[in-house]
Coordinates of C-alpha atoms and ligand atoms in Angstrom, one line a residue:
M1 CA 1.0 -21.4 35.8
Q2 CA 2.1 -18.0 36.9
P3 CA -0.9 -16.1 38.4
L4 CA -0.8 -13.6 35.5
R5 CA -0.8 -16.3 32.8
R6 CA -3.5 -18.2 34.6
A7 CA -5.7 -15.1 34.7
L8 CA -5.1 -14.5 30.9
A9 CA -5.9 -18.1 30.1
A10 CA -9.1 -17.9 32.1
A11 CA -10.1 -14.7 30.4
L12 CA -9.4 -16.3 27.0
L13 CA -11.6 -19.3 27.8
L14 CA -14.4 -17.0 29.0
L15 CA -14.3 -15.1 25.7
V16 CA -14.3 -18.2 23.6
G17 CA -17.0 -19.8 25.7
C18 CA -19.2 -16.6 25.5
G19 CA -18.8 -16.6 21.7
E20 CA -20.0 -20.2 21.4
A21 CA -22.7 -20.6 24.1
A22 CA -24.4 -17.3 24.8
P23 CA -26.2 -15.7 21.8
A24 CA -25.4 -12.0 21.6
R25 CA -28.3 -10.1 23.2
E26 CA -30.1 -8.0 20.7
R27 CA -30.4 -4.3 21.6
E28 CA -33.6 -2.5 20.7
I29 CA -32.8 0.6 18.8
W30 CA -34.9 3.8 19.3
R31 CA -34.2 6.4 16.7
F32 CA -34.9 9.9 17.9
A33 CA -34.4 13.0 15.7
I34 CA -34.5 16.6 16.9
E35 CA -35.2 19.8 15.0
E36 CA -32.2 21.7 16.5
T37 CA -28.4 21.4 16.4
R38 CA -26.1 20.0 19.1
G39 CA -26.0 22.2 22.2
S40 CA -29.7 23.2 21.9
V41 CA -32.6 22.8 24.3
Q42 CA -34.0 19.9 22.2
D43 CA -30.5 18.3 22.2
M44 CA -30.3 18.5 25.9
Y45 CA -33.7 16.8 26.1
A46 CA -32.7 14.0 23.7
L47 CA -29.3 13.4 25.4
R48 CA -31.0 13.2 28.8
F49 CA -33.6 10.9 27.3
E50 CA -30.9 8.7 25.8
R51 CA -29.0 8.5 29.1
E52 CA -32.1 7.7 31.2
I53 CA -33.6 5.1 28.9
E54 CA -30.3 3.3 28.3
A55 CA -29.3 3.2 31.9
R56 CA -32.8 2.2 33.2
S57 CA -33.3 -0.5 30.6
G58 CA -30.0 -2.0 31.7
G59 CA -28.5 -1.3 28.2
A60 CA -31.2 -3.3 26.4
V61 CA -32.4 -0.1 24.6
D62 CA -30.0 1.8 22.4
V63 CA -31.3 5.4 21.8
V64 CA -29.7 7.0 18.7
V65 CA -30.1 10.8 18.6
Y66 CA -30.0 12.6 15.2
P67 CA -29.4 16.3 15.4
Y68 CA -30.9 18.8 12.9
G69 CA -29.5 18.4 9.4
A70 CA -28.7 14.7 9.7
L71 CA -32.1 13.6 8.3
G72 CA -33.5 16.7 6.7
T73 CA -35.8 19.5 7.7
S74 CA -38.7 19.3 10.3
D75 CA -41.1 18.2 7.6
H76 CA -38.7 15.3 6.6
L77 CA -38.4 14.2 10.3
L78 CA -42.2 14.1 10.6
E79 CA -42.6 11.9 7.5
Q80 CA -40.0 9.5 9.0
V81 CA -41.8 9.3 12.4
H82 CA -45.1 8.7 10.5
N83 CA -43.7 5.8 8.4
G84 CA -41.8 4.3 11.3
T85 CA -38.2 4.9 10.1
L86 CA -37.9 7.1 13.2
Q87 CA -39.5 6.1 16.5
L88 CA -39.5 9.6 17.9
A89 CA -38.9 13.2 16.8
M90 CA -39.4 16.7 18.2
S91 CA -42.0 18.3 16.0
S92 CA -42.9 22.0 16.5
P93 CA -46.4 23.4 15.7
G94 CA -44.6 26.1 13.7
H95 CA -44.1 23.4 11.1
L96 CA -46.5 20.6 12.2
G97 CA -49.4 23.1 11.9
K98 CA -49.4 22.4 8.1
L99 CA -50.5 18.8 8.9
I100 CA -52.6 19.5 12.1
P101 CA -54.1 23.0 11.6
A102 CA -55.5 23.1 15.2
L103 CA -51.9 23.1 16.5
Q104 CA -51.5 26.6 15.2
V105 CA -53.2 27.8 18.3
F106 CA -49.6 27.8 19.7
L107 CA -48.7 30.3 17.0
L108 CA -51.3 32.9 17.9
H109 CA -49.9 36.1 19.5
F110 CA -50.8 37.3 22.9
V111 CA -52.9 34.2 23.7
L112 CA -50.9 31.3 25.3
G113 CA -49.8 32.8 28.6
D114 CA -49.4 36.3 27.1
G115 CA -45.9 36.6 28.4
D116 CA -46.6 34.6 31.6
D117 CA -44.2 31.6 31.2
A118 CA -45.4 29.8 34.4
A119 CA -49.0 29.9 33.2
T120 CA -47.9 28.7 29.7
A121 CA -46.0 25.7 31.1
C122 CA -48.9 24.8 33.4
A123 CA -51.5 25.0 30.5
L124 CA -49.3 22.8 28.3
A125 CA -49.3 20.1 31.0
D126 CA -53.0 20.3 31.7
P127 CA -54.6 16.8 31.3
A128 CA -57.6 18.1 29.4
V129 CA -55.3 19.9 26.9
T130 CA -53.0 16.9 26.4
A131 CA -56.0 14.6 25.9
Q132 CA -57.1 16.9 23.0
L133 CA -53.6 16.9 21.6
R134 CA -53.4 13.1 21.7
A135 CA -56.6 12.8 19.7
L136 CA -55.4 15.4 17.1
Y137 CA -52.1 13.5 16.6
A138 CA -53.8 10.1 16.5
D139 CA -56.1 11.3 13.8
K140 CA -53.0 11.9 11.6
G141 CA -51.2 8.6 12.4
L142 CA -48.9 10.1 15.1
A143 CA -48.6 9.7 18.8
F144 CA -48.5 12.9 21.0
C145 CA -46.0 12.3 23.8
D146 CA -45.3 15.7 25.4
A147 CA -45.4 19.5 24.8
F148 CA -43.2 22.1 26.4
T149 CA -41.9 25.6 25.7
E150 CA -38.4 26.6 24.8
G151 CA -38.8 30.3 25.9
Q152 CA -40.2 33.5 24.6
M153 CA -39.9 34.3 20.9
V154 CA -37.6 37.3 20.1
W155 CA -37.3 39.2 16.9
T156 CA -33.9 39.9 15.4
T157 CA -34.0 42.8 13.0
R158 CA -31.8 45.4 11.3
K159 CA -33.7 48.3 12.9
P160 CA -35.5 49.1 16.1
V161 CA -39.1 48.0 16.3
R162 CA -41.4 49.7 18.8
T163 CA -44.6 49.9 16.8
P164 CA -46.4 47.9 14.1
A165 CA -45.5 50.7 11.7
D166 CA -41.8 49.9 12.3
L167 CA -42.4 46.3 11.1
A168 CA -44.3 47.5 8.0
G169 CA -42.7 46.2 4.8
T170 CA -40.1 44.2 6.8
K171 CA -39.4 40.8 5.3
I172 CA -39.5 38.6 8.4
R173 CA -38.7 34.9 8.3
V174 CA -41.4 32.7 9.9
M175 CA -41.7 28.9 10.3
T176 CA -43.7 27.2 7.6
S177 CA -47.2 26.8 9.2
P178 CA -49.6 29.1 7.3
L179 CA -51.1 30.9 10.3
L180 CA -47.8 32.7 10.7
I181 CA -48.3 34.5 7.4
T182 CA -51.5 36.0 8.7
A183 CA -50.0 36.7 12.1
Y184 CA -47.2 38.9 10.8
A185 CA -49.1 40.3 7.8
A186 CA -51.5 41.7 10.5
Y187 CA -48.6 44.0 11.6
G188 CA -47.9 45.1 8.0
A189 CA -44.8 42.9 7.7
H190 CA -44.0 40.6 4.8
P191 CA -43.6 37.1 6.3
V192 CA -41.3 34.7 4.5
P193 CA -41.7 31.0 5.4
L194 CA -38.4 29.1 5.3
P195 CA -36.9 26.0 6.9
Y196 CA -34.7 26.6 9.9
S197 CA -31.5 25.7 8.0
E198 CA -32.0 28.5 5.4
V199 CA -32.5 31.4 7.8
Y200 CA -28.8 32.4 8.3
S201 CA -28.0 32.6 4.7
A202 CA -31.2 34.4 3.8
L203 CA -30.3 37.0 6.4
Q204 CA -26.7 37.2 5.2
L205 CA -27.8 37.6 1.6
R206 CA -30.4 40.2 2.7
M207 CA -33.3 38.2 1.2
I208 CA -35.0 38.7 4.6
D209 CA -34.6 41.5 7.1
G210 CA -35.4 39.6 10.3
Q211 CA -36.5 36.4 11.9
V212 CA -38.1 35.2 15.2
N213 CA -36.9 32.5 17.6
P214 CA -36.0 32.1 21.3
V215 CA -32.6 33.5 22.4
F216 CA -30.8 30.2 22.7
A217 CA -31.7 29.4 19.1
I218 CA -30.6 32.9 17.9
Q219 CA -27.2 32.3 19.5
E220 CA -26.8 28.7 18.4
M221 CA -27.7 29.5 14.8
S222 CA -25.7 32.8 14.9
F223 CA -28.6 34.9 13.7
H224 CA -27.4 37.7 15.9
E225 CA -24.3 37.9 13.7
V226 CA -26.4 38.9 10.7
T227 CA -28.9 41.3 12.5
D228 CA -28.5 44.4 14.7
W229 CA -31.4 44.5 17.1
M230 CA -33.0 42.0 19.4
I231 CA -36.6 42.9 20.2
F232 CA -38.4 41.3 23.1
P233 CA -42.2 41.7 22.5
R234 CA -43.3 38.7 24.8
H235 CA -46.0 38.0 22.2
A236 CA -45.6 34.2 22.1
A237 CA -43.6 31.4 23.6
F238 CA -41.9 28.8 21.3
V239 CA -43.8 25.5 21.8
T240 CA -42.5 22.2 20.7
T241 CA -43.8 18.6 21.0
L242 CA -42.4 15.2 21.2
A243 CA -44.1 13.0 18.6
G244 CA -43.9 9.2 18.4
N245 CA -44.7 6.5 15.9
P246 CA -47.9 4.9 17.2
R247 CA -47.0 1.4 16.2
F248 CA -43.6 1.6 18.0
L249 CA -45.3 2.8 21.2
A250 CA -48.1 0.2 20.9
R251 CA -45.5 -2.6 20.6
L252 CA -43.6 -1.6 23.8
T253 CA -43.9 -4.1 26.6
P254 CA -45.8 -2.7 29.6
E255 CA -42.5 -2.4 31.5
R256 CA -40.8 -0.5 28.7
R257 CA -43.9 1.7 28.2
A258 CA -43.8 2.6 31.9
L259 CA -40.1 3.5 31.6
F260 CA -40.8 5.7 28.6
D261 CA -43.7 7.5 30.3
D262 CA -41.7 8.0 33.5
V263 CA -38.7 9.5 31.6
V264 CA -40.9 11.8 29.6
R265 CA -42.6 13.0 32.8
T266 CA -39.2 13.7 34.4
L267 CA -37.8 15.5 31.4
H268 CA -40.9 17.6 31.0
V269 CA -40.0 19.2 34.4
E270 CA -36.3 19.3 33.8
I271 CA -36.5 20.9 30.4
G272 CA -38.3 24.0 31.8
E273 CA -35.2 24.6 34.0
V274 CA -32.9 23.9 31.1
Q275 CA -34.6 26.4 28.7
R276 CA -34.6 29.1 31.3
R277 CA -30.9 28.6 32.0
F278 CA -29.9 28.3 28.3
N279 CA -31.9 31.4 27.3
A280 CA -30.3 33.5 30.1
E281 CA -26.8 32.3 29.5
R282 CA -26.9 32.8 25.8
L283 CA -28.3 36.3 26.1
A284 CA -25.4 37.2 28.3
Q285 CA -23.0 35.6 25.8
I286 CA -24.6 37.6 22.9
A287 CA -24.3 40.8 24.9
A288 CA -20.7 40.2 25.9
G289 CA -19.5 39.1 22.5
N290 CA -21.4 41.7 20.4
P291 CA -21.1 45.2 21.8
A292 CA -22.9 46.6 18.7
M293 CA -26.0 44.5 19.3
Q294 CA -28.9 46.6 20.6
F295 CA -31.7 45.2 22.9
L296 CA -35.2 46.5 23.1
S297 CA -38.0 45.2 25.4
L298 CA -41.4 46.5 24.5
S299 CA -43.4 48.4 27.1
E300 CA -47.0 47.4 28.0
P301 CA -48.5 50.3 25.8
E302 CA -46.2 49.2 23.0
R303 CA -47.3 45.6 23.4
D304 CA -51.0 46.8 23.4
A305 CA -50.6 48.2 19.9
F306 CA -49.4 44.8 18.6
R307 CA -52.1 43.0 20.7
A308 CA -54.9 45.0 19.1
L309 CA -53.7 44.0 15.5
A310 CA -53.2 40.4 16.6
A311 CA -56.8 40.0 18.0
P312 CA -58.6 39.3 14.6
V313 CA -56.0 36.6 13.7
R314 CA -58.0 34.4 16.2
D315 CA -60.9 34.4 13.7
H316 CA -58.6 33.4 10.9
Y317 CA -57.3 30.5 13.1
I318 CA -60.8 29.3 13.6
A319 CA -61.5 29.5 9.9
L320 CA -58.3 27.5 9.2
A321 CA -58.6 24.9 12.0
G322 CA -62.4 24.5 12.2
A323 CA -64.2 22.8 15.1
P324 CA -61.1 21.0 16.5
G325 CA -59.3 24.4 16.5
R326 CA -62.1 26.1 18.3
A327 CA -62.2 23.3 20.9
L328 CA -58.4 23.4 21.5
L329 CA -58.4 27.2 21.8
S330 CA -61.2 27.1 24.5
G331 CA -59.5 24.1 26.1
L332 CA -56.3 26.1 26.4
E333 CA -58.0 29.2 27.7
E334 CA -59.8 27.2 30.4
A335 CA -56.5 25.5 31.3
L336 CA -54.8 29.0 31.6
A337 CA -57.6 30.2 33.8
R338 CA -57.2 27.1 36.1
C339 CA -53.4 27.7 36.1
R340 CA -53.8 31.3 37.2
R341 CA -56.2 30.6 40.0
Ligands
6CS1 O1 -37.4 28.3 13.7 C1 -37.4 27.1 13.5 O2 -37.8 26.6 12.5 C2 -36.9 26.2 14.7 N1 -36.8 27.0 15.9 C3 -36.5 26.3 17.0 C4 -36.1 27.1 18.2 N2 -36.5 25.0 17.1 C5 -36.9 24.1 15.9 C6 -37.6 24.9 14.8 O3 -37.7 24.2 13.7

């Protein structure tokens, strides 16, 4: 036979042979949903997770990533991780706090890091804090896998806000955990809890006057198109967590579990750099593309006025979250003190 025909015949034999003799290897599927759209911080995390797990498992694991909207709101994703339809999901305390009240510690203003991003990131990785989080999640049939921040929360409004009086009467959209109602009512605002997907149209239809999210999220969801001011109070960082289905994790082989843990450890560090870069780049993009947008960074005395009104919300948090909440708050404060030493 001609060399080319011989090669084709050999390839054909190989194909037929494969079909008959070797059973197709079954790929494990890990379904992973995020609470944000394509191009977000969580998307970057999920895509890096997908790439690392698939490559390092030699293709034996197929990670399928579902961006926000594909499977519903944050609450729907959580239900699906809980019942095992999803193996993994990003789950933010801003919504998950309805199920695990103690997690609302991350929603308190002027507490976690108080504008100090390095201390915040360090406290979130503190072993004593992560042990508390693991226990709280396990109690609700979930596995805590990681916690990290996606940057400082920024208010987008229709008017400048320098004092709590400027926020009085403002309808501001918050995530759906109940502590956020008290947190914004303390400033005299009217907080309106809504799922992420409804914020843009609520702003457009003027059902709300403002919202709060990190810069990258404001840009990706186009909230800056339907508001006029971006206010930087540095009152809280946006915290999210990676939640897993406990049965899925328990069934992993020791080798697979070690791979999972190693990838999560690597991404915990990487994502800090990603969120800083995304927030800086998107801020520049908003400024360049929207000459009418106004930016306002609160001074220390201006922050103090908000801080004073936010202080009593801690008592409300303890009332909502009870002993586990009190323990998590002191665990975090001790971790922050260690981080600042
Ligand atoms: O505001 C929210 O509801 C959402 N914000 C971010 C940045 N991520 C997910 C969360 O659901």
